[in-house]
PDB file of C-alpha atoms and ligand atoms in Angstrom:
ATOM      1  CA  UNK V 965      35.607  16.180   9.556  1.00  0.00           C
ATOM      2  CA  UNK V 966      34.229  15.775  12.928  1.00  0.00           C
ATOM      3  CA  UNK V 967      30.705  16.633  14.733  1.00  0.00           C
ATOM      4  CA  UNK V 968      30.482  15.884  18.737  1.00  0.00           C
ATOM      5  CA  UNK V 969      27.565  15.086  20.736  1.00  0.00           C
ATOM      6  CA  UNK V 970      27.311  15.504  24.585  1.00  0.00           C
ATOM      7  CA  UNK V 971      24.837  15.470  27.257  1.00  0.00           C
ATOM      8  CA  UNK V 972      24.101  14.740  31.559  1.00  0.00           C
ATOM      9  CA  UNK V 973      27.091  16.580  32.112  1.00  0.00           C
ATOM     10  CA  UNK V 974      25.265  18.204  34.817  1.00  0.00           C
ATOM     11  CA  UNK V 975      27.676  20.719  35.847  1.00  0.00           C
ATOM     12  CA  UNK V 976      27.359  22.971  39.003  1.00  0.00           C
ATOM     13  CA  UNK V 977      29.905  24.715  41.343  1.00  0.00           C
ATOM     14  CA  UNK V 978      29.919  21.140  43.552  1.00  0.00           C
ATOM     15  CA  UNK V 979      31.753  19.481  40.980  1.00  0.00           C
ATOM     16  CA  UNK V 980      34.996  20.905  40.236  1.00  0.00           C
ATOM     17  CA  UNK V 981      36.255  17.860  38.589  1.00  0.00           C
ATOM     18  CA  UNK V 982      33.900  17.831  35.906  1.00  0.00           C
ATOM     19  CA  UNK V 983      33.929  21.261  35.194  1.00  0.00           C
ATOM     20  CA  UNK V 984      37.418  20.779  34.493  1.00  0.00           C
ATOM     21  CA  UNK V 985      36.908  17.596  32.278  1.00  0.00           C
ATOM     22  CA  UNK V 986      34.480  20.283  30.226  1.00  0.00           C
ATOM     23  CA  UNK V 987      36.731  22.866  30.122  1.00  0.00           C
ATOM     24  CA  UNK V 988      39.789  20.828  28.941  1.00  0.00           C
ATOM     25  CA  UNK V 989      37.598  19.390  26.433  1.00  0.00           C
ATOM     26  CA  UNK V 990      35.704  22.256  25.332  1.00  0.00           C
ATOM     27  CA  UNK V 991      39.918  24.552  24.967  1.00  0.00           C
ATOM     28  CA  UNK V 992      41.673  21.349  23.543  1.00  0.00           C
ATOM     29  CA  UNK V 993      39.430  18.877  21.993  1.00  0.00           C
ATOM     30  CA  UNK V 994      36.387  20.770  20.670  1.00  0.00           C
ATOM     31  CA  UNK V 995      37.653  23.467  18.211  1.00  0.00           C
ATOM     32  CA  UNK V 996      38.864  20.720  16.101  1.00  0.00           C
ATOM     33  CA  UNK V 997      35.447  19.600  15.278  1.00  0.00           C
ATOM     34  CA  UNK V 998      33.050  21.222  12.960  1.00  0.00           C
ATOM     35  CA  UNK V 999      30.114  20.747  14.861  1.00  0.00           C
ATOM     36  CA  UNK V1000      29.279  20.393  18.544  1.00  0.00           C
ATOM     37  CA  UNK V1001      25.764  19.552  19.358  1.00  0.00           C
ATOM     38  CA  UNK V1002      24.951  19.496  23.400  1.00  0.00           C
ATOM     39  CA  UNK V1003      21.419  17.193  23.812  1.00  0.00           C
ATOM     40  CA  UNK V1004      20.459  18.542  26.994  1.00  0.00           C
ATOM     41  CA  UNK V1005      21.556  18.770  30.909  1.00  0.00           C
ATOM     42  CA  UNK V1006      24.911  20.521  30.633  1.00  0.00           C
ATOM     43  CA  UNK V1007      23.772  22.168  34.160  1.00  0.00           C
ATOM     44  CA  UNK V1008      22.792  20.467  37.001  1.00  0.00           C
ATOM     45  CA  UNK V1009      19.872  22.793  36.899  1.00  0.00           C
ATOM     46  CA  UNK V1010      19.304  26.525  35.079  1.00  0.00           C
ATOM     47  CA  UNK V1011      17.491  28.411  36.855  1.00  0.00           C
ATOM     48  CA  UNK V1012      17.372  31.055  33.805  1.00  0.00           C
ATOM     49  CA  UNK V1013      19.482  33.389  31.696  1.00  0.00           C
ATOM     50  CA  UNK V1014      19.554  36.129  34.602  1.00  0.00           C
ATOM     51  CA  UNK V1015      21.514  33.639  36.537  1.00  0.00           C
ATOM     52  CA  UNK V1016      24.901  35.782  35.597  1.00  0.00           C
ATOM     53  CA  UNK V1017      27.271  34.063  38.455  1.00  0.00           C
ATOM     54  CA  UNK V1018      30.827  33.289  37.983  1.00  0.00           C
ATOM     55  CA  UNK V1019      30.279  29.865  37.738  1.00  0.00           C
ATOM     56  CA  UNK V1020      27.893  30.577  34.771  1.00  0.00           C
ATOM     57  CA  UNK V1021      29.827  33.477  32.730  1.00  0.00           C
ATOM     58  CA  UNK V1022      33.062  30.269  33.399  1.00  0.00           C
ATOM     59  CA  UNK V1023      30.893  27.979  31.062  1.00  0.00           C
ATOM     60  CA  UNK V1024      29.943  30.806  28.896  1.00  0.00           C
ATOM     61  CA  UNK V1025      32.883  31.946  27.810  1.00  0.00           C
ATOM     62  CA  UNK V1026      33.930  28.644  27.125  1.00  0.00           C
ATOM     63  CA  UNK V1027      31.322  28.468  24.339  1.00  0.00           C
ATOM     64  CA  UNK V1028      31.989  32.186  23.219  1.00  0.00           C
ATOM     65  CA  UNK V1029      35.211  30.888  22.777  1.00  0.00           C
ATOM     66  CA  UNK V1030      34.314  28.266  20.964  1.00  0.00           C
ATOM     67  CA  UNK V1031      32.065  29.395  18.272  1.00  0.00           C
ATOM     68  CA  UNK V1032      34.298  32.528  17.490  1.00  0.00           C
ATOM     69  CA  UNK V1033      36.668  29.957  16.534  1.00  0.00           C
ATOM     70  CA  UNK V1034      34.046  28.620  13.887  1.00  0.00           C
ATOM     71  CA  UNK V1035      32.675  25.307  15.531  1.00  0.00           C
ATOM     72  CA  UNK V1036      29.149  25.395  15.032  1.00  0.00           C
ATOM     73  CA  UNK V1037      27.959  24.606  18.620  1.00  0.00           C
ATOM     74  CA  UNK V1038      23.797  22.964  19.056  1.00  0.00           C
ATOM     75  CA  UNK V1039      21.805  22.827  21.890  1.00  0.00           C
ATOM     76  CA  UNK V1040      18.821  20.808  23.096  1.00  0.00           C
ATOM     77  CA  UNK V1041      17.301  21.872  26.294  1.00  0.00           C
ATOM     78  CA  UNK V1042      17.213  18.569  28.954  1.00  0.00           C
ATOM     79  CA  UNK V1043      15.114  18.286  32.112  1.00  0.00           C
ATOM     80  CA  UNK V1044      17.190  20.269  34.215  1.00  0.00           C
ATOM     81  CA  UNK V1045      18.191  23.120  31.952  1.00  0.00           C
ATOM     82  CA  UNK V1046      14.956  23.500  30.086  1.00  0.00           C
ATOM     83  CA  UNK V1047      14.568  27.110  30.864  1.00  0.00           C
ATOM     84  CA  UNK V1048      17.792  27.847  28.998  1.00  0.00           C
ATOM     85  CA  UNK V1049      16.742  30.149  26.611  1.00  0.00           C
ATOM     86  CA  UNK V1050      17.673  33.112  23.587  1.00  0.00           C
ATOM     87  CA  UNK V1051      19.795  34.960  25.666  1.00  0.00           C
ATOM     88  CA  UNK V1052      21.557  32.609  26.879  1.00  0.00           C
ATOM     89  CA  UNK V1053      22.155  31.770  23.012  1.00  0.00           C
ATOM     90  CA  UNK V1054      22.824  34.858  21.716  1.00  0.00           C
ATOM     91  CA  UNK V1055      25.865  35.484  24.344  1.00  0.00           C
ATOM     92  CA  UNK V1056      27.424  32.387  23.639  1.00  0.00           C
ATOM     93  CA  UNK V1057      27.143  32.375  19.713  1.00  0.00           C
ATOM     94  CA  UNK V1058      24.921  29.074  20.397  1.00  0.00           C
ATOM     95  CA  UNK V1059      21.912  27.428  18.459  1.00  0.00           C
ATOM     96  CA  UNK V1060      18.733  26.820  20.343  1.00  0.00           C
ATOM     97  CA  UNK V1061      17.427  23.752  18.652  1.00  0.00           C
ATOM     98  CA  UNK V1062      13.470  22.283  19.188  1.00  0.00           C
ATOM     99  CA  UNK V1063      13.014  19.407  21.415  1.00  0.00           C
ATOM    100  CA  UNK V1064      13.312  16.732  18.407  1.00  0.00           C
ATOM    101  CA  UNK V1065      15.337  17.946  15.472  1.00  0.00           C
ATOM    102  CA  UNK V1066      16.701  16.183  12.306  1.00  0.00           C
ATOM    103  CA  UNK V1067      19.717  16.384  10.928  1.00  0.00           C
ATOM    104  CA  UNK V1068      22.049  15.628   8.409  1.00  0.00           C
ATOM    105  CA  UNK V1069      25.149  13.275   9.450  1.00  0.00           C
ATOM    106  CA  UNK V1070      27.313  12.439   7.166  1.00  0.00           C
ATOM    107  CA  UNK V1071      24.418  11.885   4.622  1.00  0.00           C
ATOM    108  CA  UNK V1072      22.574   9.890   7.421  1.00  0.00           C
ATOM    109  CA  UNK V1073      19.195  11.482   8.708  1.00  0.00           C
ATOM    110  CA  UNK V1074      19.206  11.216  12.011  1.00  0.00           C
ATOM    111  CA  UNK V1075      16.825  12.686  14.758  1.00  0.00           C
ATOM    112  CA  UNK V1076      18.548  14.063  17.761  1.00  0.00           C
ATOM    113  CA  UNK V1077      16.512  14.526  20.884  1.00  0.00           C
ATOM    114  CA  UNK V1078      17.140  15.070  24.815  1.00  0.00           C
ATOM    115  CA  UNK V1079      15.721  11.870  25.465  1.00  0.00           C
ATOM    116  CA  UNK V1080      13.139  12.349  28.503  1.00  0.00           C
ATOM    117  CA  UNK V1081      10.167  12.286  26.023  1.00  0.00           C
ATOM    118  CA  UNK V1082      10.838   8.723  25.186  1.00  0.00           C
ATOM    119  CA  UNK V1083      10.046   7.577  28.725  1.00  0.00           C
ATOM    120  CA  UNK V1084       6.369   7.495  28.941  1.00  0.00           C
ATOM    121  CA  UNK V1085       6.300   4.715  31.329  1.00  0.00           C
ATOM    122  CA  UNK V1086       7.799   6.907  33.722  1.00  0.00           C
ATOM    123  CA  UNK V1087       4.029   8.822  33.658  1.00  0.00           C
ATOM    124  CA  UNK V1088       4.574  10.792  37.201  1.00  0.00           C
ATOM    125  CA  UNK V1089       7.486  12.575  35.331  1.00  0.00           C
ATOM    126  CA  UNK V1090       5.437  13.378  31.824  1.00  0.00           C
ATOM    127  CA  UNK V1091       2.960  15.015  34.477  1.00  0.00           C
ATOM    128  CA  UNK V1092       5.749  16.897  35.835  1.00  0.00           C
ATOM    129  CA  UNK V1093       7.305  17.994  32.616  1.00  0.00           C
ATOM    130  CA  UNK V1094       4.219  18.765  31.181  1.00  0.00           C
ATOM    131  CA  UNK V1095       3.726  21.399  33.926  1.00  0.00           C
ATOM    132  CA  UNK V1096       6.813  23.330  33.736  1.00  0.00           C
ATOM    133  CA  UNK V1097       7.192  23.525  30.150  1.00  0.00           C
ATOM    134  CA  UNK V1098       3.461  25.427  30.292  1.00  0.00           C
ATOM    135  CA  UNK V1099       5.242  28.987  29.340  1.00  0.00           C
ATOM    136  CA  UNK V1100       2.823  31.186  31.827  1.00  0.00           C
ATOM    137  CA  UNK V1101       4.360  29.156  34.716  1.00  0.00           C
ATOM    138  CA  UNK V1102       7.946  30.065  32.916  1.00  0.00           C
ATOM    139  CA  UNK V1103       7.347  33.284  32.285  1.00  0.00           C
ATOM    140  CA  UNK V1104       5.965  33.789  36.079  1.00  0.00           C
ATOM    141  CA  UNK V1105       9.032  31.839  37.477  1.00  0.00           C
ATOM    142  CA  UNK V1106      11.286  34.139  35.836  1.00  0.00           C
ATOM    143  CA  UNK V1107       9.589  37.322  37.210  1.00  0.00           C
ATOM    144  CA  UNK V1108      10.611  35.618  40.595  1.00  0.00           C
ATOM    145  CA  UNK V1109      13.885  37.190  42.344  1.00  0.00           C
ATOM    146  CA  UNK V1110      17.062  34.580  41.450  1.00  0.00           C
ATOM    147  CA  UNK V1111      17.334  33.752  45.180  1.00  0.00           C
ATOM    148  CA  UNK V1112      13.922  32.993  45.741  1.00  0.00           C
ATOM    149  CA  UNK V1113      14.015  30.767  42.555  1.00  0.00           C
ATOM    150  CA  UNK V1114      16.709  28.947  43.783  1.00  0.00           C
ATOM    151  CA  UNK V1115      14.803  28.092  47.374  1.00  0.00           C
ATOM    152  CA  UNK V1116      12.142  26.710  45.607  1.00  0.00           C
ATOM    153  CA  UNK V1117      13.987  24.330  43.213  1.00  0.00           C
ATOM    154  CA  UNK V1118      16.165  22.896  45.906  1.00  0.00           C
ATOM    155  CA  UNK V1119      12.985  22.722  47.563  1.00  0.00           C
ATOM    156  CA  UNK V1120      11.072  20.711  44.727  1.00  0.00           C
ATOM    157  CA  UNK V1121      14.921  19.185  43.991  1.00  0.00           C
ATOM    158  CA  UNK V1122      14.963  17.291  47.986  1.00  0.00           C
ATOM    159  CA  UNK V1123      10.711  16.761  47.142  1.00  0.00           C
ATOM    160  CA  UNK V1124      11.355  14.840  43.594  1.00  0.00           C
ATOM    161  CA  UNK V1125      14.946  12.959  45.015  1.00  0.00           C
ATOM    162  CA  UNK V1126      13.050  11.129  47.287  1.00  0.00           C
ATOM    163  CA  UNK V1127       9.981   9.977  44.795  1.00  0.00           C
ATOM    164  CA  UNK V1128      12.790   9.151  42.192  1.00  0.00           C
ATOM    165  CA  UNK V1129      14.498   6.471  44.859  1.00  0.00           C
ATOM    166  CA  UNK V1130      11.497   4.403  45.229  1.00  0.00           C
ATOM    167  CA  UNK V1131      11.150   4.390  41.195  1.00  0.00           C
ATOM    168  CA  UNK V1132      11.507   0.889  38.994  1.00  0.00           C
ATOM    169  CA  UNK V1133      14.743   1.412  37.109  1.00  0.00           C
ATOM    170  CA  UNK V1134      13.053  -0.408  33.826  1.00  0.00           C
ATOM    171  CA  UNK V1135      10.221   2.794  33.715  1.00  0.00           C
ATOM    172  CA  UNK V1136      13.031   5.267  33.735  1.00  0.00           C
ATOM    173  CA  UNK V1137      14.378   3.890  30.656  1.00  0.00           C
ATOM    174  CA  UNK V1138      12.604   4.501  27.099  1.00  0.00           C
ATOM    175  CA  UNK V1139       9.790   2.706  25.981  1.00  0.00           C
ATOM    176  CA  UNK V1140      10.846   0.864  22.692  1.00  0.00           C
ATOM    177  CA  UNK V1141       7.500   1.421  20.734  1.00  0.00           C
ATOM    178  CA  UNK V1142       8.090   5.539  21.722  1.00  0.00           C
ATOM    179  CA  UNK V1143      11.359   4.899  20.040  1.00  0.00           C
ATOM    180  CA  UNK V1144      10.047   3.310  16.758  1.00  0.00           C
ATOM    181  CA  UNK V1145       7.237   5.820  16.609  1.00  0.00           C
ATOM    182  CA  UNK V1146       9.527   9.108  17.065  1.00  0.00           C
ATOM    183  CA  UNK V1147      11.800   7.265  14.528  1.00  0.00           C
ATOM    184  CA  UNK V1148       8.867   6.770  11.747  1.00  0.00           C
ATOM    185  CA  UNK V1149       7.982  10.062  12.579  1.00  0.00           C
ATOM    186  CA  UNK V1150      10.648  11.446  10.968  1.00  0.00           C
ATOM    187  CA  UNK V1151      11.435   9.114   8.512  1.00  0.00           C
ATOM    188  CA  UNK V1152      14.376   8.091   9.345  1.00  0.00           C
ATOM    189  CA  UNK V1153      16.901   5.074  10.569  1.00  0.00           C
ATOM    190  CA  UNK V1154      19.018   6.425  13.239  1.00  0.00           C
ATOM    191  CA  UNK V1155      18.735   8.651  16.282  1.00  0.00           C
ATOM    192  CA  UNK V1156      21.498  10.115  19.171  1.00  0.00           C
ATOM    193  CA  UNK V1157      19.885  10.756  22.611  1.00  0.00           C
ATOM    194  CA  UNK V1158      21.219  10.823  26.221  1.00  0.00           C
ATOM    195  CA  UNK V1159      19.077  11.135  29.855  1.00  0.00           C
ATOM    196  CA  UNK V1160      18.921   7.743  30.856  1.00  0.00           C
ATOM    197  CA  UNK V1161      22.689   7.766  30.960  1.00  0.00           C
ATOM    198  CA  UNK V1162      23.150   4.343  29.797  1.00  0.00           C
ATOM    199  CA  UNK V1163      25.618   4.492  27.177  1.00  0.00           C
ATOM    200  CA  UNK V1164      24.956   2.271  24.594  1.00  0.00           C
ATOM    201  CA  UNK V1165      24.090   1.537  21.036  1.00  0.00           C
ATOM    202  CA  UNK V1166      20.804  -0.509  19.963  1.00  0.00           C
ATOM    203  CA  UNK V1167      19.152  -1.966  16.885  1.00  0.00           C
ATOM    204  CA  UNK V1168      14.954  -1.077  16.706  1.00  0.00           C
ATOM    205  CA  UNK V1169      13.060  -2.685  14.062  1.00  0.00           C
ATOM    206  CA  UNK V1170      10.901  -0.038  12.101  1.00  0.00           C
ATOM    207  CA  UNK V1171       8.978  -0.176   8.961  1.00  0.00           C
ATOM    208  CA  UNK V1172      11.760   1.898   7.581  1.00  0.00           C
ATOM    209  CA  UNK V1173      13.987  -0.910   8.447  1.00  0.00           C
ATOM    210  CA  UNK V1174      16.727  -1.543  10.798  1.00  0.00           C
ATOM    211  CA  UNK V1175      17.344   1.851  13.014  1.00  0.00           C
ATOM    212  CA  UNK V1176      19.991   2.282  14.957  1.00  0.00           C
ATOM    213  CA  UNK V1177      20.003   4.648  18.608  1.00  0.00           C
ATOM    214  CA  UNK V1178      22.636   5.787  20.694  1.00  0.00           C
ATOM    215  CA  UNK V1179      22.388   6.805  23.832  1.00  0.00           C
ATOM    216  CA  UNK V1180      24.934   8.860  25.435  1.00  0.00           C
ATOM    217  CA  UNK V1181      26.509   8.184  28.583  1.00  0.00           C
ATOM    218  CA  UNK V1182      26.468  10.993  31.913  1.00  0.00           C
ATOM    219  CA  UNK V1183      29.773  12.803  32.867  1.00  0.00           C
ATOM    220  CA  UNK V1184      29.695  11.737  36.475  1.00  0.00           C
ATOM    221  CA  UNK V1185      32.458   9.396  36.979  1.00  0.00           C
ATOM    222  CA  UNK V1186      34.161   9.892  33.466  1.00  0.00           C
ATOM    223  CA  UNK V1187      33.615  12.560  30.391  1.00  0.00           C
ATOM    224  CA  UNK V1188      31.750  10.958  27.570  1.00  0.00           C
ATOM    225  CA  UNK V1189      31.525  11.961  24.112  1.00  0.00           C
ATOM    226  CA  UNK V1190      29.985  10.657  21.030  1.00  0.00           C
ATOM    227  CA  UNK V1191      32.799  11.087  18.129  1.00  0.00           C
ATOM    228  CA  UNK V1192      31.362  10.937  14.516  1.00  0.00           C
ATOM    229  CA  UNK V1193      33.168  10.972  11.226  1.00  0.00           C
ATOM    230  CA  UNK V1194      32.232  10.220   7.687  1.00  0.00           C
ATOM    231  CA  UNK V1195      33.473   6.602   8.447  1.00  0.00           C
ATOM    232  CA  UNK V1196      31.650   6.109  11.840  1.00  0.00           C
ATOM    233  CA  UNK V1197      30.013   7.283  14.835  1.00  0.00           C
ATOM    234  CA  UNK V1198      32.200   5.659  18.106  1.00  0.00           C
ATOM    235  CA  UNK V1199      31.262   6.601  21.839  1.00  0.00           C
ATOM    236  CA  UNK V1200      34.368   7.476  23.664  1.00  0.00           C
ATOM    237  CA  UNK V1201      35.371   8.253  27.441  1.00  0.00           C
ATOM    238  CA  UNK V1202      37.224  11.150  28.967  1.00  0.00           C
ATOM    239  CA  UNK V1203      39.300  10.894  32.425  1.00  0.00           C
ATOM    240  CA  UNK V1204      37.881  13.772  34.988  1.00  0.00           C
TER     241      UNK V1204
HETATM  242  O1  LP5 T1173      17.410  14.215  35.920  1.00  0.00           O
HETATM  243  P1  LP5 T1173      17.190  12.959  36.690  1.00  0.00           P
HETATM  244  O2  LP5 T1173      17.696  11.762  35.937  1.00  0.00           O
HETATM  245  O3  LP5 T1173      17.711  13.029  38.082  1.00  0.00           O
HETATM  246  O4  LP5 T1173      15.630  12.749  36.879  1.00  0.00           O
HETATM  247  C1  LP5 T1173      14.719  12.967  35.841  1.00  0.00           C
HETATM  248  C2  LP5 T1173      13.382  13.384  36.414  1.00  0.00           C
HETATM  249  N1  LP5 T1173      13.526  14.494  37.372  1.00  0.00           N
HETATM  250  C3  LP5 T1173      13.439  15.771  37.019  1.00  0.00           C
HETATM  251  C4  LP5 T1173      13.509  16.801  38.115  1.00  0.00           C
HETATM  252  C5  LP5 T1173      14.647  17.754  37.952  1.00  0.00           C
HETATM  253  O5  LP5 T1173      15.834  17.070  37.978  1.00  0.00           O
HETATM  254  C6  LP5 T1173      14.693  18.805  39.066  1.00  0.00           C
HETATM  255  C7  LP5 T1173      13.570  19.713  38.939  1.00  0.00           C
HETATM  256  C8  LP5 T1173      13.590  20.871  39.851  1.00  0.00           C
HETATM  257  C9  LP5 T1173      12.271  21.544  39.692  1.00  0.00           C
HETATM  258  C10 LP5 T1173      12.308  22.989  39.597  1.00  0.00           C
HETATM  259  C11 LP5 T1173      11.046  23.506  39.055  1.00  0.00           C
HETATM  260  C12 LP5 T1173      11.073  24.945  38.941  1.00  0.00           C
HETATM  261  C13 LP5 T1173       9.785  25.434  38.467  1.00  0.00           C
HETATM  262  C14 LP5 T1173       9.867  25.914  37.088  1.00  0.00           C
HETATM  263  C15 LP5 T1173       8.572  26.399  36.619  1.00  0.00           C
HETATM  264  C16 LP5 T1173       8.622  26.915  35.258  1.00  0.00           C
HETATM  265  O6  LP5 T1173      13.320  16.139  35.868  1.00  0.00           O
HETATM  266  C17 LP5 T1173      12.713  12.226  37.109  1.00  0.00           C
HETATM  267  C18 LP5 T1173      12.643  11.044  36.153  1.00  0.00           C
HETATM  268  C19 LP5 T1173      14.044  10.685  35.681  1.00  0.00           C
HETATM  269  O7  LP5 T1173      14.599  11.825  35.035  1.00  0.00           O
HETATM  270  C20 LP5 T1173      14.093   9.522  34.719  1.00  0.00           C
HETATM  271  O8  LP5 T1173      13.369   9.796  33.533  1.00  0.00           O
HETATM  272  O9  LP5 T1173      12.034   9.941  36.797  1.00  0.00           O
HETATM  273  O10 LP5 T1173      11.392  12.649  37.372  1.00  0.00           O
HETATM  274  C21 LP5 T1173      10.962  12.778  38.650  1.00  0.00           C
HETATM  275  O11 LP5 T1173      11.530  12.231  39.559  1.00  0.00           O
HETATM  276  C22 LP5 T1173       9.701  13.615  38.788  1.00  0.00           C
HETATM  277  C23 LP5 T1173       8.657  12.986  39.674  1.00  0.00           C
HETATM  278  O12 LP5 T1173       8.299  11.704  39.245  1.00  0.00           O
HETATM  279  C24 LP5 T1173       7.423  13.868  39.741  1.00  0.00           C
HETATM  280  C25 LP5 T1173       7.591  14.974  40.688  1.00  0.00           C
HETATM  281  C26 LP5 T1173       6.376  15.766  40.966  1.00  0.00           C
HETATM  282  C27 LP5 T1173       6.707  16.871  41.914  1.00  0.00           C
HETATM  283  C28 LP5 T1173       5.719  17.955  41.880  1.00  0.00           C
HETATM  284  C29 LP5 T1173       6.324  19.286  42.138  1.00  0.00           C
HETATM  285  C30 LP5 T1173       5.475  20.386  41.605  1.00  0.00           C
HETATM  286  C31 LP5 T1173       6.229  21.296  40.699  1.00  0.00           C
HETATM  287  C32 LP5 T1173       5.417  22.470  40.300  1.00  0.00           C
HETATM  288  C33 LP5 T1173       6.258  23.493  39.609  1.00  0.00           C
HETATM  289  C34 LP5 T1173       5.904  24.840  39.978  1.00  0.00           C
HETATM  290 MN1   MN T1174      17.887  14.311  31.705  1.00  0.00          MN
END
């Protein structure tokens, strides 16, 4: 018994090697889990579920594949592919989850989440998401022609890359009392995340007791992969 957790893969045409990293992992690794839950950023950015390009219907199949095997596959929209959406879902065999969502791990509750709500230091970028999730400005976006939507996202892209390099590192991490808060929340004592792509497990101190989160690590110089069993949860690398 085996349930997988990835995120910040942030694959695009650019990077070949990771691509390949995904698709090895997604043909020989992933159909011998049960469950496969992706927390957010598999693209580098999803423009929406019109965007039918080779590169696209690549990844797709490779989770049509997957779930008419019988692995349950998850997903949790990130920054960059937050207007990944039903269809997308329905032609991949995938489950859209909500931005926080509970589940059941091995008879642990544990609250699974992208992870970019949990930096509210970082306020320029809470401003920022709070605009584009506002669904007139989605639905208006998507009535946009695909080439035009790409202009203006490399456009905003080059715009936000430059704001993001004169950012403290420490505000682009999560704020600790966020973390207790979404953990009390929802009652419970351990939570999976990625975005900040530091890999790493920590203890928070809740009035539940002692919580445990894990935060994912990025695919960018190696694949990463949360493997959990009954016995234990370990976070394990992949060569590109
Ligand atoms: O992903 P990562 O780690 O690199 O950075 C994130 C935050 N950055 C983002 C930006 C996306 O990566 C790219 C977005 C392209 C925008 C396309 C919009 C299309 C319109 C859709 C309309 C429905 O998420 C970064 C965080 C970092 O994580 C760590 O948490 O700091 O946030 C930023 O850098 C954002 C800036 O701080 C704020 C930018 C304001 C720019 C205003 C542009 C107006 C947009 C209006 C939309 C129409
Ligand atoms: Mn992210």
């Amino acid at each position: 018994m085996t349930t997988l957790f990835i995120a910040d893969l942030h694959l695009s045409p650019l990077r070949p090697d990771i691509t390949q990293c995904f698709l090895r992992f997604m043909a020989e690794e992933a159909p011998n889990a049960d469950k496969l839950y992706v927390l957010g950023d598999l693209f580098e950015f999803w423009i929406g579920d019109d965007d039918d390009s080779p590169f696209n219907s690549q990844i797709k199949r490779a989770f049509q594949q997957l779930t008419q095997q019988g692995v349950e596959c998850f997903f949790i929209q990130g920054n960059r592919d937050f207007l990944l959406g039903q269809r997308f879902c329905k032609e991949t065999g995938i489950t859209l989850l909500p931005d926080v969502h509970v589940i059941d791990l091995y008879g642990v509750k544990t609250v699974i989440l992208h992870g970019d709500t949990l930096c509210t230091r970082d306020e320029k970028y809470q401003e920022f998401r709070k605009t584009v999730h506002q669904p007139w400005l989605q639905t208006l976006f998507h009535w946009i022609p695909l080439f035009i939507r790409k202009k203006i996202v490399a456009n905003i892209q080059a715009k936000i890359k430059r704001q993001k390099h004169a950012k403290q590192m420490d505000i682009m991490d999560v704020t600790p009392e966020e973390v207790v808060k979404v953990l009390e929340i929802n009652h419970v004592t351990n939570m999976i995340h990625g975005h900040t792509h530091r890999p790493n497990t920590h203890t928070h101190h809740t009035s539940l007791g002692n919580a445990t989160r894990t935060v994912l690590g990025d695919w960018y110089t190696q694949g990463s992969v949360l493997v959990c069993t009954p016995e234990k949860c370990e976070l394990q690398q992949r060569s590109l």
